[in-house]
């Protein structure tokens, strides 16, 4: 795990792959809770019996936005800024859901720091996020995201 003291210290790591997260299992309970939180109850996500009959692989698939929403859960297993007051999501420049995540699959994040720009009171960090699914060479998510981290 990469650890730095202050947000500005991230500048030394621009252009580098910061690491790979721990594995996370996307189980049906997680998918169902996300469906409940968002109101997206499309059958491909929540109807286990119908998915068994009608979907390739016979399993429900996670919402794309569920996969994206796991970035804040997985990134802290890759890097840590010890002395910071707060961090906020600043947005995304590009997000692509490139393959489905069947229920029960394990995923992990590959994180690269693309930019570190000074802002008043901190730094704006731009990351390339590539989410891998166990057993496949094709990523399930490719996204460029921005965070603002304050001293």
mmCIF file of C-alpha atoms in Angstrom:
data_model
loop_
_atom_site.group_PDB
_atom_site.id
_atom_site.type_symbol
_atom_site.label_atom_id
_atom_site.label_comp_id
_atom_site.label_asym_id
_atom_site.label_seq_id
_atom_site.Cartn_x
_atom_site.Cartn_y
_atom_site.Cartn_z
ATOM 1 C CA UNK A 1 0.000 0.000 0.000
ATOM 2 C CA UNK A 2 1.210 3.481 -0.881
ATOM 3 C CA UNK A 3 1.184 5.886 2.078
ATOM 4 C CA UNK A 4 2.031 9.566 1.881
ATOM 5 C CA UNK A 5 1.946 12.287 4.529
ATOM 6 C CA UNK A 6 0.103 15.102 2.738
ATOM 7 C CA UNK A 7 -2.057 15.502 -0.372
ATOM 8 C CA UNK A 8 0.755 17.362 -2.189
ATOM 9 C CA UNK A 9 2.992 14.311 -1.750
ATOM 10 C CA UNK A 10 0.851 12.489 -4.313
ATOM 11 C CA UNK A 11 2.496 14.585 -7.057
ATOM 12 C CA UNK A 12 5.566 12.333 -6.867
ATOM 13 C CA UNK A 13 3.395 9.420 -8.030
ATOM 14 C CA UNK A 14 1.782 10.954 -11.132
ATOM 15 C CA UNK A 15 1.934 8.562 -14.069
ATOM 16 C CA UNK A 16 2.393 5.529 -11.832
ATOM 17 C CA UNK A 17 0.174 2.604 -11.124
ATOM 18 C CA UNK A 18 -0.488 2.946 -7.402
ATOM 19 C CA UNK A 19 -1.456 -0.679 -6.953
ATOM 20 C CA UNK A 20 -4.215 -3.248 -6.930
ATOM 21 C CA UNK A 21 -6.988 -3.474 -4.344
ATOM 22 C CA UNK A 22 -8.128 -6.415 -2.314
ATOM 23 C CA UNK A 23 -10.696 -8.689 -3.939
ATOM 24 C CA UNK A 24 -14.370 -7.910 -3.277
ATOM 25 C CA UNK A 25 -17.208 -10.384 -3.844
ATOM 26 C CA UNK A 26 -20.290 -8.855 -5.443
ATOM 27 C CA UNK A 27 -22.970 -11.097 -3.976
ATOM 28 C CA UNK A 28 -26.723 -11.074 -4.529
ATOM 29 C CA UNK A 29 -27.353 -9.366 -1.188
ATOM 30 C CA UNK A 30 -25.152 -6.429 -2.241
ATOM 31 C CA UNK A 31 -26.954 -6.225 -5.592
ATOM 32 C CA UNK A 32 -30.374 -6.327 -3.876
ATOM 33 C CA UNK A 33 -29.393 -3.595 -1.406
ATOM 34 C CA UNK A 34 -28.181 -1.401 -4.269
ATOM 35 C CA UNK A 35 -31.451 -2.013 -6.137
ATOM 36 C CA UNK A 36 -33.383 -0.973 -3.037
ATOM 37 C CA UNK A 37 -31.286 2.160 -2.535
ATOM 38 C CA UNK A 38 -31.589 3.291 -6.169
ATOM 39 C CA UNK A 39 -35.016 1.948 -7.125
ATOM 40 C CA UNK A 40 -33.487 0.054 -10.056
ATOM 41 C CA UNK A 41 -35.224 -3.312 -9.765
ATOM 42 C CA UNK A 42 -34.699 -4.441 -13.364
ATOM 43 C CA UNK A 43 -35.040 -8.219 -13.432
ATOM 44 C CA UNK A 44 -31.500 -8.817 -14.746
ATOM 45 C CA UNK A 45 -30.282 -7.596 -11.359
ATOM 46 C CA UNK A 46 -32.794 -8.976 -8.860
ATOM 47 C CA UNK A 47 -34.772 -11.911 -10.298
ATOM 48 C CA UNK A 48 -32.520 -14.891 -9.581
ATOM 49 C CA UNK A 49 -34.913 -17.488 -11.028
ATOM 50 C CA UNK A 50 -35.529 -15.631 -14.282
ATOM 51 C CA UNK A 51 -31.790 -14.955 -14.654
ATOM 52 C CA UNK A 52 -31.133 -18.675 -14.184
ATOM 53 C CA UNK A 53 -33.450 -19.359 -17.142
ATOM 54 C CA UNK A 54 -32.763 -16.426 -19.456
ATOM 55 C CA UNK A 55 -29.333 -14.875 -18.932
ATOM 56 C CA UNK A 56 -26.073 -16.240 -20.309
ATOM 57 C CA UNK A 57 -24.319 -17.847 -17.357
ATOM 58 C CA UNK A 58 -27.599 -18.189 -15.465
ATOM 59 C CA UNK A 59 -26.851 -15.499 -12.856
ATOM 60 C CA UNK A 60 -28.087 -11.990 -12.190
ATOM 61 C CA UNK A 61 -25.662 -9.203 -12.956
ATOM 62 C CA UNK A 62 -24.645 -6.224 -10.846
ATOM 63 C CA UNK A 63 -25.743 -2.746 -11.799
ATOM 64 C CA UNK A 64 -23.007 -0.859 -13.629
ATOM 65 C CA UNK A 65 -23.357 1.983 -11.160
ATOM 66 C CA UNK A 66 -22.932 -0.468 -8.284
ATOM 67 C CA UNK A 67 -19.567 -1.426 -9.750
ATOM 68 C CA UNK A 68 -18.654 2.263 -10.079
ATOM 69 C CA UNK A 69 -19.822 2.981 -6.525
ATOM 70 C CA UNK A 70 -17.358 0.410 -5.166
ATOM 71 C CA UNK A 71 -14.372 2.616 -6.085
ATOM 72 C CA UNK A 72 -14.406 4.428 -2.693
ATOM 73 C CA UNK A 73 -14.505 1.063 -0.933
ATOM 74 C CA UNK A 74 -11.564 -0.408 -2.841
ATOM 75 C CA UNK A 75 -9.238 2.591 -3.304
ATOM 76 C CA UNK A 76 -8.337 2.842 0.421
ATOM 77 C CA UNK A 77 -6.777 -0.620 0.188
ATOM 78 C CA UNK A 78 -4.358 0.823 -2.425
ATOM 79 C CA UNK A 79 -3.273 4.200 -1.051
ATOM 80 C CA UNK A 80 -3.610 6.404 2.008
ATOM 81 C CA UNK A 81 -2.932 10.074 2.711
ATOM 82 C CA UNK A 82 -2.194 10.238 6.445
ATOM 83 C CA UNK A 83 -2.642 13.961 7.083
ATOM 84 C CA UNK A 84 -5.709 15.301 5.343
ATOM 85 C CA UNK A 85 -8.815 17.043 6.588
ATOM 86 C CA UNK A 86 -11.247 15.643 4.024
ATOM 87 C CA UNK A 87 -11.640 14.264 0.539
ATOM 88 C CA UNK A 88 -14.527 14.654 -1.879
ATOM 89 C CA UNK A 89 -15.527 13.103 -5.184
ATOM 90 C CA UNK A 90 -15.106 15.788 -7.825
ATOM 91 C CA UNK A 91 -16.550 13.845 -10.756
ATOM 92 C CA UNK A 92 -15.804 11.622 -13.689
ATOM 93 C CA UNK A 93 -14.459 12.469 -17.105
ATOM 94 C CA UNK A 94 -15.216 9.098 -18.655
ATOM 95 C CA UNK A 95 -16.918 5.941 -17.398
ATOM 96 C CA UNK A 96 -17.371 2.742 -19.386
ATOM 97 C CA UNK A 97 -19.019 -0.481 -18.201
ATOM 98 C CA UNK A 98 -17.147 -2.895 -20.449
ATOM 99 C CA UNK A 99 -18.403 -6.281 -19.229
ATOM 100 C CA UNK A 100 -21.078 -7.644 -16.876
ATOM 101 C CA UNK A 101 -20.402 -8.590 -13.253
ATOM 102 C CA UNK A 102 -22.408 -11.761 -12.479
ATOM 103 C CA UNK A 103 -23.596 -12.223 -8.899
ATOM 104 C CA UNK A 104 -20.973 -14.031 -6.840
ATOM 105 C CA UNK A 105 -18.045 -12.694 -8.882
ATOM 106 C CA UNK A 106 -14.896 -11.269 -7.348
ATOM 107 C CA UNK A 107 -13.623 -7.930 -8.585
ATOM 108 C CA UNK A 108 -10.625 -5.753 -7.781
ATOM 109 C CA UNK A 109 -9.391 -2.306 -8.707
ATOM 110 C CA UNK A 110 -6.204 -1.306 -10.528
ATOM 111 C CA UNK A 111 -5.507 2.361 -9.786
ATOM 112 C CA UNK A 112 -3.204 4.759 -11.645
ATOM 113 C CA UNK A 113 -2.657 8.400 -10.707
ATOM 114 C CA UNK A 114 -2.878 10.497 -13.871
ATOM 115 C CA UNK A 115 -2.625 14.010 -12.413
ATOM 116 C CA UNK A 116 -2.158 15.948 -9.184
ATOM 117 C CA UNK A 117 -3.101 19.620 -9.426
ATOM 118 C CA UNK A 118 -2.933 22.193 -6.644
ATOM 119 C CA UNK A 119 -6.249 23.754 -5.607
ATOM 120 C CA UNK A 120 -6.909 26.178 -2.748
ATOM 121 C CA UNK A 121 -6.249 24.191 0.423
ATOM 122 C CA UNK A 122 -5.332 20.906 -1.225
ATOM 123 C CA UNK A 123 -4.920 18.876 -4.409
ATOM 124 C CA UNK A 124 -7.165 17.631 -7.201
ATOM 125 C CA UNK A 125 -6.252 14.036 -8.062
ATOM 126 C CA UNK A 126 -7.189 12.410 -11.361
ATOM 127 C CA UNK A 127 -7.228 8.615 -11.421
ATOM 128 C CA UNK A 128 -7.536 5.936 -14.046
ATOM 129 C CA UNK A 129 -9.625 3.134 -12.535
ATOM 130 C CA UNK A 130 -9.693 -0.304 -14.131
ATOM 131 C CA UNK A 131 -11.900 -2.889 -12.440
ATOM 132 C CA UNK A 132 -10.937 -6.482 -13.102
ATOM 133 C CA UNK A 133 -13.139 -9.542 -12.671
ATOM 134 C CA UNK A 134 -11.517 -12.750 -11.525
ATOM 135 C CA UNK A 135 -10.879 -15.164 -14.381
ATOM 136 C CA UNK A 136 -11.137 -12.678 -17.237
ATOM 137 C CA UNK A 137 -8.651 -10.540 -19.149
ATOM 138 C CA UNK A 138 -11.404 -8.070 -20.053
ATOM 139 C CA UNK A 139 -12.069 -5.349 -17.455
ATOM 140 C CA UNK A 140 -15.615 -4.734 -16.244
ATOM 141 C CA UNK A 141 -15.131 -1.008 -15.668
ATOM 142 C CA UNK A 142 -12.787 1.649 -17.011
ATOM 143 C CA UNK A 143 -13.232 5.120 -15.535
ATOM 144 C CA UNK A 144 -11.368 8.355 -15.105
ATOM 145 C CA UNK A 145 -12.379 9.947 -11.813
ATOM 146 C CA UNK A 146 -11.361 13.053 -9.898
ATOM 147 C CA UNK A 147 -11.065 13.617 -6.163
ATOM 148 C CA UNK A 148 -10.234 16.721 -4.199
ATOM 149 C CA UNK A 149 -8.198 16.122 -1.060
ATOM 150 C CA UNK A 150 -7.638 18.896 1.463
ATOM 151 C CA UNK A 151 -4.792 19.568 3.909
#
